[in-house]
PDB file of C-alpha atoms in Angstrom:
ATOM      1  CA  HIS F   1      72.558 134.618  56.899  1.00 79.00           C
ATOM      2  CA  ALA F   2      72.624 133.665  53.221  1.00 84.00           C
ATOM      3  CA  VAL F   3      69.794 131.129  53.580  1.00 85.00           C
ATOM      4  CA  ASP F   4      67.591 133.679  55.326  1.00 88.00           C
ATOM      5  CA  ALA F   5      68.349 136.246  52.606  1.00 89.00           C
ATOM      6  CA  LEU F   6      67.422 133.791  49.853  1.00 87.00           C
ATOM      7  CA  LEU F   7      64.184 132.811  51.567  1.00 88.00           C
ATOM      8  CA  THR F   8      63.282 136.469  52.047  1.00 90.00           C
ATOM      9  CA  ALA F   9      63.989 137.157  48.372  1.00 90.00           C
ATOM     10  CA  PHE F  10      61.823 134.189  47.420  1.00 89.00           C
ATOM     11  CA  MET F  11      58.954 135.571  49.481  1.00 89.00           C
ATOM     12  CA  ILE F  12      59.225 138.868  47.587  1.00 91.00           C
ATOM     13  CA  TYR F  13      59.180 137.046  44.238  1.00 90.00           C
ATOM     14  CA  GLU F  14      56.181 135.032  45.369  1.00 89.00           C
ATOM     15  CA  LYS F  15      54.272 138.135  46.432  1.00 90.00           C
ATOM     16  CA  GLU F  16      55.043 139.788  43.065  1.00 91.00           C
ATOM     17  CA  ARG F  17      54.124 136.575  41.163  1.00 92.00           C
ATOM     18  CA  ARG F  18      57.526 136.411  39.470  1.00 93.00           C
ATOM     19  CA  ALA F  19      59.483 133.235  38.787  1.00 92.00           C
ATOM     20  CA  PHE F  20      62.406 132.763  41.159  1.00 91.00           C
ATOM     21  CA  PRO F  21      65.702 132.502  39.240  1.00 86.00           C
ATOM     22  CA  LEU F  22      67.500 129.176  39.547  1.00 81.00           C
ATOM     23  CA  PRO F  23      71.269 128.639  39.255  1.00 75.00           C
ATOM     24  CA  LYS F  24      72.287 128.236  35.616  1.00 72.00           C
ATOM     25  CA  ALA F  25      75.831 126.956  35.926  1.00 65.00           C
ATOM     26  CA  LYS F  26      77.515 124.277  37.981  1.00 65.00           C
ATOM     27  CA  ILE F  27      78.755 125.748  41.211  1.00 61.00           C
ATOM     28  CA  LYS F  28      81.974 124.550  42.786  1.00 67.00           C
ATOM     29  CA  ALA F  29      81.744 122.711  46.091  1.00 63.00           C
ATOM     30  CA  GLY F  30      81.697 125.125  48.997  1.00 62.00           C
ATOM     31  CA  GLU F  31      80.547 128.082  46.874  1.00 66.00           C
ATOM     32  CA  ASN F  32      76.813 127.498  47.091  1.00 73.00           C
ATOM     33  CA  VAL F  33      74.104 128.069  49.645  1.00 74.00           C
ATOM     34  CA  ARG F  34      72.139 124.955  50.542  1.00 79.00           C
ATOM     35  CA  LEU F  35      68.490 125.525  51.246  1.00 83.00           C
ATOM     36  CA  PRO F  36      66.381 123.084  53.228  1.00 87.00           C
ATOM     37  CA  LEU F  37      64.812 120.496  50.904  1.00 90.00           C
ATOM     38  CA  SER F  38      61.248 121.654  51.535  1.00 92.00           C
ATOM     39  CA  SER F  39      62.215 125.270  50.741  1.00 91.00           C
ATOM     40  CA  SER F  40      63.827 124.223  47.466  1.00 90.00           C
ATOM     41  CA  LEU F  41      60.758 122.203  46.515  1.00 94.00           C
ATOM     42  CA  LYS F  42      58.535 125.174  47.312  1.00 94.00           C
ATOM     43  CA  ILE F  43      60.595 127.308  44.929  1.00 92.00           C
ATOM     44  CA  PHE F  44      60.025 124.682  42.220  1.00 94.00           C
ATOM     45  CA  LEU F  45      56.309 124.679  43.062  1.00 96.00           C
ATOM     46  CA  HIS F  46      56.101 128.465  42.856  1.00 95.00           C
ATOM     47  CA  ASN F  47      57.910 128.501  39.511  1.00 95.00           C
ATOM     48  CA  ALA F  48      55.625 125.731  38.185  1.00 96.00           C
ATOM     49  CA  MET F  49      52.599 127.768  39.207  1.00 96.00           C
ATOM     50  CA  ILE F  50      53.941 130.858  37.418  1.00 96.00           C
ATOM     51  CA  GLU F  51      54.799 128.802  34.318  1.00 95.00           C
ATOM     52  CA  SER F  52      51.301 127.313  34.144  1.00 95.00           C
ATOM     53  CA  GLY F  53      49.490 130.547  35.048  1.00 95.00           C
ATOM     54  CA  MET F  54      48.113 128.946  38.202  1.00 96.00           C
ATOM     55  CA  ARG F  55      47.140 131.197  41.105  1.00 96.00           C
ATOM     56  CA  LYS F  56      46.813 130.238  44.763  1.00 95.00           C
ATOM     57  CA  VAL F  57      43.045 129.954  44.414  1.00 97.00           C
ATOM     58  CA  ASP F  58      43.523 127.582  41.466  1.00 97.00           C
ATOM     59  CA  LEU F  59      45.862 125.411  43.544  1.00 97.00           C
ATOM     60  CA  ALA F  60      43.305 125.382  46.360  1.00 98.00           C
ATOM     61  CA  ARG F  61      40.614 124.197  43.953  1.00 97.00           C
ATOM     62  CA  ALA F  62      42.856 121.575  42.328  1.00 97.00           C
ATOM     63  CA  THR F  63      43.937 120.081  45.657  1.00 97.00           C
ATOM     64  CA  GLY F  64      40.796 120.670  47.713  1.00 97.00           C
ATOM     65  CA  TRP F  65      42.845 122.554  50.295  1.00 97.00           C
ATOM     66  CA  ALA F  66      41.811 125.647  52.238  1.00 97.00           C
ATOM     67  CA  ASN F  67      43.525 128.936  51.383  1.00 96.00           C
ATOM     68  CA  THR F  68      45.523 128.752  54.624  1.00 96.00           C
ATOM     69  CA  GLN F  69      46.903 125.344  53.604  1.00 97.00           C
ATOM     70  CA  VAL F  70      47.971 126.761  50.237  1.00 97.00           C
ATOM     71  CA  ASP F  71      49.680 129.681  51.980  1.00 95.00           C
ATOM     72  CA  ARG F  72      51.600 127.250  54.196  1.00 95.00           C
ATOM     73  CA  ILE F  73      52.633 125.003  51.296  1.00 96.00           C
ATOM     74  CA  LEU F  74      54.176 128.046  49.592  1.00 94.00           C
ATOM     75  CA  ASP F  75      55.786 129.515  52.720  1.00 92.00           C
ATOM     76  CA  PRO F  76      59.509 128.637  52.493  1.00 89.00           C
ATOM     77  CA  ARG F  77      59.918 128.907  56.252  1.00 89.00           C
ATOM     78  CA  TYR F  78      57.075 126.525  57.070  1.00 92.00           C
ATOM     79  CA  ALA F  79      58.162 122.877  57.342  1.00 90.00           C
ATOM     80  CA  SER F  80      55.742 121.141  54.969  1.00 94.00           C
ATOM     81  CA  LYS F  81      55.779 117.427  54.348  1.00 94.00           C
ATOM     82  CA  VAL F  82      57.316 116.434  51.033  1.00 94.00           C
ATOM     83  CA  ASP F  83      54.267 114.383  50.033  1.00 95.00           C
ATOM     84  CA  LEU F  84      52.068 117.499  50.297  1.00 96.00           C
ATOM     85  CA  ILE F  85      54.460 119.506  48.140  1.00 96.00           C
ATOM     86  CA  GLU F  86      54.446 116.614  45.673  1.00 96.00           C
ATOM     87  CA  THR F  87      50.631 116.726  45.568  1.00 97.00           C
ATOM     88  CA  ALA F  88      50.742 120.461  44.857  1.00 97.00           C
ATOM     89  CA  LEU F  89      53.353 119.973  42.120  1.00 96.00           C
ATOM     90  CA  GLU F  90      51.190 117.310  40.494  1.00 96.00           C
ATOM     91  CA  ALA F  91      48.302 119.804  40.449  1.00 97.00           C
ATOM     92  CA  THR F  92      50.512 122.042  38.266  1.00 97.00           C
ATOM     93  CA  GLY F  93      51.251 119.168  35.888  1.00 96.00           C
ATOM     94  CA  LYS F  94      54.736 118.501  37.256  1.00 96.00           C
ATOM     95  CA  SER F  95      56.129 115.445  38.979  1.00 94.00           C
ATOM     96  CA  LEU F  96      58.828 115.132  41.586  1.00 92.00           C
ATOM     97  CA  SER F  97      61.841 112.840  41.314  1.00 92.00           C
ATOM     98  CA  ALA F  98      64.944 112.450  43.445  1.00 88.00           C
ATOM     99  CA  LYS F  99      68.622 112.143  42.618  1.00 86.00           C
ATOM    100  CA  LEU F 100      71.430 111.428  45.043  1.00 85.00           C
ATOM    101  CA  VAL F 101      74.706 113.205  44.247  1.00 78.00           C
ATOM    102  CA  ASN F 102      78.147 113.292  45.815  1.00 78.00           C
ATOM    103  CA  LEU F 103      79.220 116.521  47.489  1.00 68.00           C
TER     104      LEU F 103
END
């Protein structure tokens, strides 16, 4: 239920246009909640939009997407393709990189 609770909290933060807090300290193995990759990337996208002052309508203009597409790309429960999230991040002036870590 922890994942669902986090995604619900994120949706509240998104509606209120507040940055979603990210973990600040290293968490021991087994003590964290793992979100789906696309949900985590959407949190980064949301925070990048807040940081840059970008609104949904601005993202729609920057990407050429319809408002419904922007809503889906920010919905943490909608399974968006990573390349679309990457495009949205680039519109905020951010880039996406990957790192493989041991559990």
